[in-house]
Amino acid sequence: MTPPIRVIPNAAQRATSLLRTIQYTHPPSCPCHSNPGYHQSPPTGIIPRLQGAGQRRFATPGSNADLQEYAFEMAASAIRFGPGVTKEVGMDFKNMGAKRVCVVTDSTVDKLDAMRQVREGLTREGINFDVYSEVRVEPKDTSIKAAIDWARPYKPDAFLAVGGGSVIDTAKLMNLYTAYPDADFLDFVNAPLGKGLPVDKPLKPLIAVPTTAGTGSETTGTAIFDLVSKRAKTGVAHRNLKPTLGICDPINTRTMPAAVKASSGLDVLCHSLESWTAIPYHQRTPRPSNPILRPAYQGANPISDIFSFHALRSTVKYLPRSVRDPDDFEAQSEMLLAATLAGVGFGNAGVHLCHGMSYPISGQNPGYQHAGYDVPSPLIPHGVSVAVSAPAVFRFTAHSNPERHLAAAEAFGVDISNVKKESAGEVLAEALIKFLADLGDQPKGLKDLGFTNDHIEDLVEGTIPQARVLMLAPGLSKELEHEKDQLRRLFEDAMTH
């Protein structure tokens, strides 16, 4: 009898198995993940107070403001990964009984093979659909409102986003505000820039087909845009915004220009590093008075660590290859997988200073136009705005957990065997600077983007409202004036590297 042969699963299969485990244990319908009101003060009276001596005050109402968290949760969109899976999307909508689908894309992607496959798949299955192709790259509140105004009278029963993070985020907000036709735009926007109201009902099904390998938006409940009046980026963050399904087809990322691959990949890099180095979940305060109030961005935890660190190592290995060689299909596939894994990691652990500082950097752009992007107005791509401060950020955060920062440096190929803990920040910063230089065509600090020291105060003021991510930054003061001083020094350090 022929002995059985054991097949060792590859990285993609192992990651898919772990995603399935998360979906099985915490499906999107889990009531803990509807999470209304986590921006708000905890409501009282949700759960009767436990009485009696010796009772543990876990997830009970009352004054939990000074109590640290003791638990974490994991949630992610269902993910389908494989070359050619885009053609299945028509069957997906037929299976869910969709009759009227709003397809969201941008003018560039609308001409690519991904949209051709989408149109063919929907038509083949007899799905009625209409296409909104006016999404703006790095969306502003005005472009989001225009998309919402288009979607509301169309009254779709499902959404399909085909494109990068800008497209997927726009589709999330179209879905949200069509479900709340009477809502003011700032009602759901993150506090303090908006009201941060809870999303207290389920939204329409949303399938996301990413055509870039970067944002991980196909896995998260976060949608980001530029709030022009405040000169800062903000967004809406709630688990109910998560796509129902992310269809990750590496064939769709082959058309990315090299500059877009680089910027998108740097977003993956910082997602991974920030979620890996965020404060541990058990140090976050306040402890929720009800599990329904537990935020999506919870701090580093043992499950998010697996996704984040794997994505970091993959990005270091495959991003330079994917940028240099568009025909390196292995590198393109692994970067798409890394983006999705990083999305699961930071979608549950959160990001911190690189992203918090990036929002005013891009929102207060003094006129910089990044090479390789065919857009009509000045643009600092999101990945560029995030990575430009990374060396300064990780010098600052390293003292909080030098072991993690050294492990990250080792992922870049640094020999850490004789490195002292107090040098962890400088070692990781130097590894990042070398990586950015080797990648090519990246600004060597904020000065290369046109910023000067005269801009620092405005950049600090634009960072302060990003409380949702700043609360996860290790070493950042909770006292406002001290926090501002720390941010000033960080922006000064980020001027050149």
JSON list of N, CA, C and O in Angstrom, two decimals, residues 268-279 299-301 304-305 307-309 341-342 344-352 394 404:
[
{"chain": "A", "resi": 268, "resn": "VAL", "atom": "N", "xyz": [1.30, 49.22, 3.80]},
{"chain": "A", "resi": 268, "resn": "VAL", "atom": "CA", "xyz": [1.33, 47.89, 4.43]},
{"chain": "A", "resi": 268, "resn": "VAL", "atom": "C", "xyz": [2.44, 47.83, 5.48]},
{"chain": "A", "resi": 268, "resn": "VAL", "atom": "O", "xyz": [2.25, 47.33, 6.59]},
{"chain": "A", "resi": 269, "resn": "LEU", "atom": "N", "xyz": [3.61, 48.35, 5.11]},
{"chain": "A", "resi": 269, "resn": "LEU", "atom": "CA", "xyz": [4.75, 48.34, 6.03]},
{"chain": "A", "resi": 269, "resn": "LEU", "atom": "C", "xyz": [4.41, 49.04, 7.33]},
{"chain": "A", "resi": 269, "resn": "LEU", "atom": "O", "xyz": [4.67, 48.50, 8.42]},
{"chain": "A", "resi": 270, "resn": "CYS", "atom": "N", "xyz": [3.81, 50.23, 7.24]},
{"chain": "A", "resi": 270, "resn": "CYS", "atom": "CA", "xyz": [3.50, 50.98, 8.45]},
{"chain": "A", "resi": 270, "resn": "CYS", "atom": "C", "xyz": [2.32, 50.39, 9.21]},
{"chain": "A", "resi": 270, "resn": "CYS", "atom": "O", "xyz": [2.29, 50.41, 10.44]},
{"chain": "A", "resi": 271, "resn": "HIS", "atom": "N", "xyz": [1.31, 49.88, 8.48]},
{"chain": "A", "resi": 271, "resn": "HIS", "atom": "CA", "xyz": [0.25, 49.14, 9.18]},
{"chain": "A", "resi": 271, "resn": "HIS", "atom": "C", "xyz": [0.84, 48.08, 10.08]},
{"chain": "A", "resi": 271, "resn": "HIS", "atom": "O", "xyz": [0.47, 47.93, 11.25]},
{"chain": "A", "resi": 272, "resn": "SER", "atom": "N", "xyz": [1.77, 47.31, 9.52]},
{"chain": "A", "resi": 272, "resn": "SER", "atom": "CA", "xyz": [2.35, 46.18, 10.24]},
{"chain": "A", "resi": 272, "resn": "SER", "atom": "C", "xyz": [3.17, 46.66, 11.44]},
{"chain": "A", "resi": 272, "resn": "SER", "atom": "O", "xyz": [3.02, 46.15, 12.55]},
{"chain": "A", "resi": 273, "resn": "LEU", "atom": "N", "xyz": [4.05, 47.63, 11.19]},
{"chain": "A", "resi": 273, "resn": "LEU", "atom": "CA", "xyz": [4.92, 48.11, 12.26]},
{"chain": "A", "resi": 273, "resn": "LEU", "atom": "C", "xyz": [4.13, 48.78, 13.38]},
{"chain": "A", "resi": 273, "resn": "LEU", "atom": "O", "xyz": [4.42, 48.59, 14.57]},
{"chain": "A", "resi": 274, "resn": "GLU", "atom": "N", "xyz": [3.14, 49.57, 13.02]},
{"chain": "A", "resi": 274, "resn": "GLU", "atom": "CA", "xyz": [2.38, 50.29, 14.05]},
{"chain": "A", "resi": 274, "resn": "GLU", "atom": "C", "xyz": [1.52, 49.34, 14.88]},
{"chain": "A", "resi": 274, "resn": "GLU", "atom": "O", "xyz": [1.42, 49.50, 16.10]},
{"chain": "A", "resi": 275, "resn": "SER", "atom": "N", "xyz": [0.86, 48.39, 14.23]},
{"chain": "A", "resi": 275, "resn": "SER", "atom": "CA", "xyz": [0.03, 47.46, 15.02]},
{"chain": "A", "resi": 275, "resn": "SER", "atom": "C", "xyz": [0.91, 46.54, 15.85]},
{"chain": "A", "resi": 275, "resn": "SER", "atom": "O", "xyz": [0.52, 46.14, 16.96]},
{"chain": "A", "resi": 276, "resn": "TRP", "atom": "N", "xyz": [2.10, 46.19, 15.36]},
{"chain": "A", "resi": 276, "resn": "TRP", "atom": "CA", "xyz": [3.04, 45.35, 16.11]},
{"chain": "A", "resi": 276, "resn": "TRP", "atom": "C", "xyz": [3.57, 46.08, 17.35]},
{"chain": "A", "resi": 276, "resn": "TRP", "atom": "O", "xyz": [3.81, 45.47, 18.39]},
{"chain": "A", "resi": 277, "resn": "THR", "atom": "N", "xyz": [3.73, 47.41, 17.26]},
{"chain": "A", "resi": 277, "resn": "THR", "atom": "CA", "xyz": [4.32, 48.19, 18.36]},
{"chain": "A", "resi": 277, "resn": "THR", "atom": "C", "xyz": [3.29, 49.00, 19.14]},
{"chain": "A", "resi": 277, "resn": "THR", "atom": "O", "xyz": [3.67, 49.75, 20.04]},
{"chain": "A", "resi": 278, "resn": "ALA", "atom": "N", "xyz": [2.01, 48.89, 18.81]},
{"chain": "A", "resi": 278, "resn": "ALA", "atom": "CA", "xyz": [0.98, 49.61, 19.57]},
{"chain": "A", "resi": 278, "resn": "ALA", "atom": "C", "xyz": [0.97, 49.15, 21.02]},
{"chain": "A", "resi": 278, "resn": "ALA", "atom": "O", "xyz": [1.48, 48.06, 21.36]},
{"chain": "A", "resi": 279, "resn": "ILE", "atom": "N", "xyz": [0.39, 49.96, 21.89]},
{"chain": "A", "resi": 279, "resn": "ILE", "atom": "CA", "xyz": [0.31, 49.54, 23.29]},
{"chain": "A", "resi": 279, "resn": "ILE", "atom": "C", "xyz": [-0.43, 48.21, 23.37]},
{"chain": "A", "resi": 279, "resn": "ILE", "atom": "O", "xyz": [-1.33, 47.94, 22.58]},
{"chain": "A", "resi": 299, "resn": "GLY", "atom": "N", "xyz": [-5.38, 47.77, 20.48]},
{"chain": "A", "resi": 299, "resn": "GLY", "atom": "CA", "xyz": [-4.02, 47.58, 20.94]},
{"chain": "A", "resi": 299, "resn": "GLY", "atom": "C", "xyz": [-3.50, 46.22, 20.51]},
{"chain": "A", "resi": 299, "resn": "GLY", "atom": "O", "xyz": [-4.26, 45.32, 20.14]},
{"chain": "A", "resi": 300, "resn": "ALA", "atom": "N", "xyz": [-2.18, 46.07, 20.55]},
{"chain": "A", "resi": 300, "resn": "ALA", "atom": "CA", "xyz": [-1.56, 44.82, 20.11]},
{"chain": "A", "resi": 300, "resn": "ALA", "atom": "C", "xyz": [-2.07, 43.65, 20.95]},
{"chain": "A", "resi": 300, "resn": "ALA", "atom": "O", "xyz": [-2.23, 43.76, 22.17]},
{"chain": "A", "resi": 301, "resn": "ASN", "atom": "N", "xyz": [-2.34, 42.55, 20.29]},
{"chain": "A", "resi": 301, "resn": "ASN", "atom": "CA", "xyz": [-2.81, 41.35, 20.99]},
{"chain": "A", "resi": 301, "resn": "ASN", "atom": "C", "xyz": [-2.24, 40.11, 20.31]},
{"chain": "A", "resi": 301, "resn": "ASN", "atom": "O", "xyz": [-1.72, 40.19, 19.18]},
{"chain": "A", "resi": 304, "resn": "SER", "atom": "N", "xyz": [-3.54, 39.49, 16.57]},
{"chain": "A", "resi": 304, "resn": "SER", "atom": "CA", "xyz": [-3.14, 40.51, 15.60]},
{"chain": "A", "resi": 304, "resn": "SER", "atom": "C", "xyz": [-1.64, 40.47, 15.36]},
{"chain": "A", "resi": 304, "resn": "SER", "atom": "O", "xyz": [-1.17, 40.73, 14.25]},
{"chain": "A", "resi": 305, "resn": "ASP", "atom": "N", "xyz": [-0.86, 40.11, 16.39]},
{"chain": "A", "resi": 305, "resn": "ASP", "atom": "CA", "xyz": [0.59, 40.02, 16.24]},
{"chain": "A", "resi": 305, "resn": "ASP", "atom": "C", "xyz": [0.98, 39.05, 15.12]},
{"chain": "A", "resi": 305, "resn": "ASP", "atom": "O", "xyz": [1.93, 39.30, 14.38]},
{"chain": "A", "resi": 307, "resn": "PHE", "atom": "N", "xyz": [-0.67, 38.21, 12.39]},
{"chain": "A", "resi": 307, "resn": "PHE", "atom": "CA", "xyz": [-0.93, 38.80, 11.09]},
{"chain": "A", "resi": 307, "resn": "PHE", "atom": "C", "xyz": [0.05, 39.94, 10.80]},
{"chain": "A", "resi": 307, "resn": "PHE", "atom": "O", "xyz": [0.59, 40.06, 9.70]},
{"chain": "A", "resi": 308, "resn": "SER", "atom": "N", "xyz": [0.26, 40.81, 11.79]},
{"chain": "A", "resi": 308, "resn": "SER", "atom": "CA", "xyz": [1.08, 42.00, 11.58]},
{"chain": "A", "resi": 308, "resn": "SER", "atom": "C", "xyz": [2.53, 41.64, 11.29]},
{"chain": "A", "resi": 308, "resn": "SER", "atom": "O", "xyz": [3.15, 42.18, 10.36]},
{"chain": "A", "resi": 309, "resn": "PHE", "atom": "N", "xyz": [3.09, 40.74, 12.07]},
{"chain": "A", "resi": 309, "resn": "PHE", "atom": "CA", "xyz": [4.51, 40.43, 11.90]},
{"chain": "A", "resi": 309, "resn": "PHE", "atom": "C", "xyz": [4.75, 39.64, 10.62]},
{"chain": "A", "resi": 309, "resn": "PHE", "atom": "O", "xyz": [5.76, 39.85, 9.93]},
{"chain": "A", "resi": 341, "resn": "LEU", "atom": "N", "xyz": [-3.37, 40.58, 5.13]},
{"chain": "A", "resi": 341, "resn": "LEU", "atom": "CA", "xyz": [-2.99, 40.15, 6.48]},
{"chain": "A", "resi": 341, "resn": "LEU", "atom": "C", "xyz": [-2.76, 41.35, 7.39]},
{"chain": "A", "resi": 341, "resn": "LEU", "atom": "O", "xyz": [-3.19, 41.35, 8.55]},
{"chain": "A", "resi": 342, "resn": "ALA", "atom": "N", "xyz": [-2.08, 42.37, 6.87]},
{"chain": "A", "resi": 342, "resn": "ALA", "atom": "CA", "xyz": [-1.87, 43.58, 7.67]},
{"chain": "A", "resi": 342, "resn": "ALA", "atom": "C", "xyz": [-3.20, 44.24, 8.00]},
{"chain": "A", "resi": 342, "resn": "ALA", "atom": "O", "xyz": [-3.37, 44.81, 9.09]},
{"chain": "A", "resi": 344, "resn": "VAL", "atom": "N", "xyz": [-6.06, 42.73, 8.57]},
{"chain": "A", "resi": 344, "resn": "VAL", "atom": "CA", "xyz": [-6.63, 42.00, 9.70]},
{"chain": "A", "resi": 344, "resn": "VAL", "atom": "C", "xyz": [-5.90, 42.39, 10.98]},
{"chain": "A", "resi": 344, "resn": "VAL", "atom": "O", "xyz": [-6.52, 42.60, 12.03]},
{"chain": "A", "resi": 345, "resn": "GLY", "atom": "N", "xyz": [-4.57, 42.53, 10.89]},
{"chain": "A", "resi": 345, "resn": "GLY", "atom": "CA", "xyz": [-3.79, 42.89, 12.08]},
{"chain": "A", "resi": 345, "resn": "GLY", "atom": "C", "xyz": [-4.14, 44.27, 12.61]},
{"chain": "A", "resi": 345, "resn": "GLY", "atom": "O", "xyz": [-4.57, 44.41, 13.76]},
{"chain": "A", "resi": 346, "resn": "PHE", "atom": "N", "xyz": [-4.01, 45.30, 11.76]},
{"chain": "A", "resi": 346, "resn": "PHE", "atom": "CA", "xyz": [-4.27, 46.65, 12.28]},
{"chain": "A", "resi": 346, "resn": "PHE", "atom": "C", "xyz": [-5.75, 46.91, 12.43]},
{"chain": "A", "resi": 346, "resn": "PHE", "atom": "O", "xyz": [-6.15, 47.77, 13.23]},
{"chain": "A", "resi": 347, "resn": "GLY", "atom": "N", "xyz": [-6.61, 46.18, 11.70]},
{"chain": "A", "resi": 347, "resn": "GLY", "atom": "CA", "xyz": [-8.04, 46.37, 11.85]},
{"chain": "A", "resi": 347, "resn": "GLY", "atom": "C", "xyz": [-8.54, 45.97, 13.22]},
{"chain": "A", "resi": 347, "resn": "GLY", "atom": "O", "xyz": [-9.62, 46.39, 13.64]},
{"chain": "A", "resi": 348, "resn": "ASN", "atom": "N", "xyz": [-7.74, 45.20, 13.95]},
{"chain": "A", "resi": 348, "resn": "ASN", "atom": "CA", "xyz": [-8.10, 44.78, 15.31]},
{"chain": "A", "resi": 348, "resn": "ASN", "atom": "C", "xyz": [-7.16, 45.34, 16.37]},
{"chain": "A", "resi": 348, "resn": "ASN", "atom": "O", "xyz": [-7.57, 45.54, 17.51]},
{"chain": "A", "resi": 349, "resn": "ALA", "atom": "N", "xyz": [-5.91, 45.59, 16.02]},
{"chain": "A", "resi": 349, "resn": "ALA", "atom": "CA", "xyz": [-4.96, 46.17, 16.98]},
{"chain": "A", "resi": 349, "resn": "ALA", "atom": "C", "xyz": [-4.93, 47.68, 16.88]},
{"chain": "A", "resi": 349, "resn": "ALA", "atom": "O", "xyz": [-4.82, 48.38, 17.89]},
{"chain": "A", "resi": 350, "resn": "GLY", "atom": "N", "xyz": [-5.00, 48.21, 15.65]},
{"chain": "A", "resi": 350, "resn": "GLY", "atom": "CA", "xyz": [-4.94, 49.64, 15.44]},
{"chain": "A", "resi": 350, "resn": "GLY", "atom": "C", "xyz": [-3.57, 50.11, 14.98]},
{"chain": "A", "resi": 350, "resn": "GLY", "atom": "O", "xyz": [-2.58, 49.36, 15.02]},
{"chain": "A", "resi": 351, "resn": "VAL", "atom": "N", "xyz": [-3.51, 51.33, 14.50]},
{"chain": "A", "resi": 351, "resn": "VAL", "atom": "CA", "xyz": [-2.26, 51.98, 14.15]},
{"chain": "A", "resi": 351, "resn": "VAL", "atom": "C", "xyz": [-2.04, 53.13, 15.13]},
{"chain": "A", "resi": 351, "resn": "VAL", "atom": "O", "xyz": [-2.86, 53.37, 15.99]},
{"chain": "A", "resi": 352, "resn": "HIS", "atom": "N", "xyz": [-0.90, 53.84, 14.99]},
{"chain": "A", "resi": 352, "resn": "HIS", "atom": "CA", "xyz": [-0.70, 54.94, 15.95]},
{"chain": "A", "resi": 352, "resn": "HIS", "atom": "C", "xyz": [-0.07, 56.16, 15.29]},
{"chain": "A", "resi": 352, "resn": "HIS", "atom": "O", "xyz": [-0.71, 56.80, 14.46]},
{"chain": "A", "resi": 394, "resn": "PHE", "atom": "N", "xyz": [9.58, 55.66, 15.22]},
{"chain": "A", "resi": 394, "resn": "PHE", "atom": "CA", "xyz": [10.05, 54.45, 15.92]},
{"chain": "A", "resi": 394, "resn": "PHE", "atom": "C", "xyz": [11.29, 54.71, 16.77]},
{"chain": "A", "resi": 394, "resn": "PHE", "atom": "O", "xyz": [11.59, 53.93, 17.66]},
{"chain": "A", "resi": 404, "resn": "ARG", "atom": "N", "xyz": [10.37, 44.39, 20.89]},
{"chain": "A", "resi": 404, "resn": "ARG", "atom": "CA", "xyz": [9.55, 44.37, 19.67]},
{"chain": "A", "resi": 404, "resn": "ARG", "atom": "C", "xyz": [10.20, 45.19, 18.56]},
{"chain": "A", "resi": 404, "resn": "ARG", "atom": "O", "xyz": [10.13, 44.82, 17.39]}
]
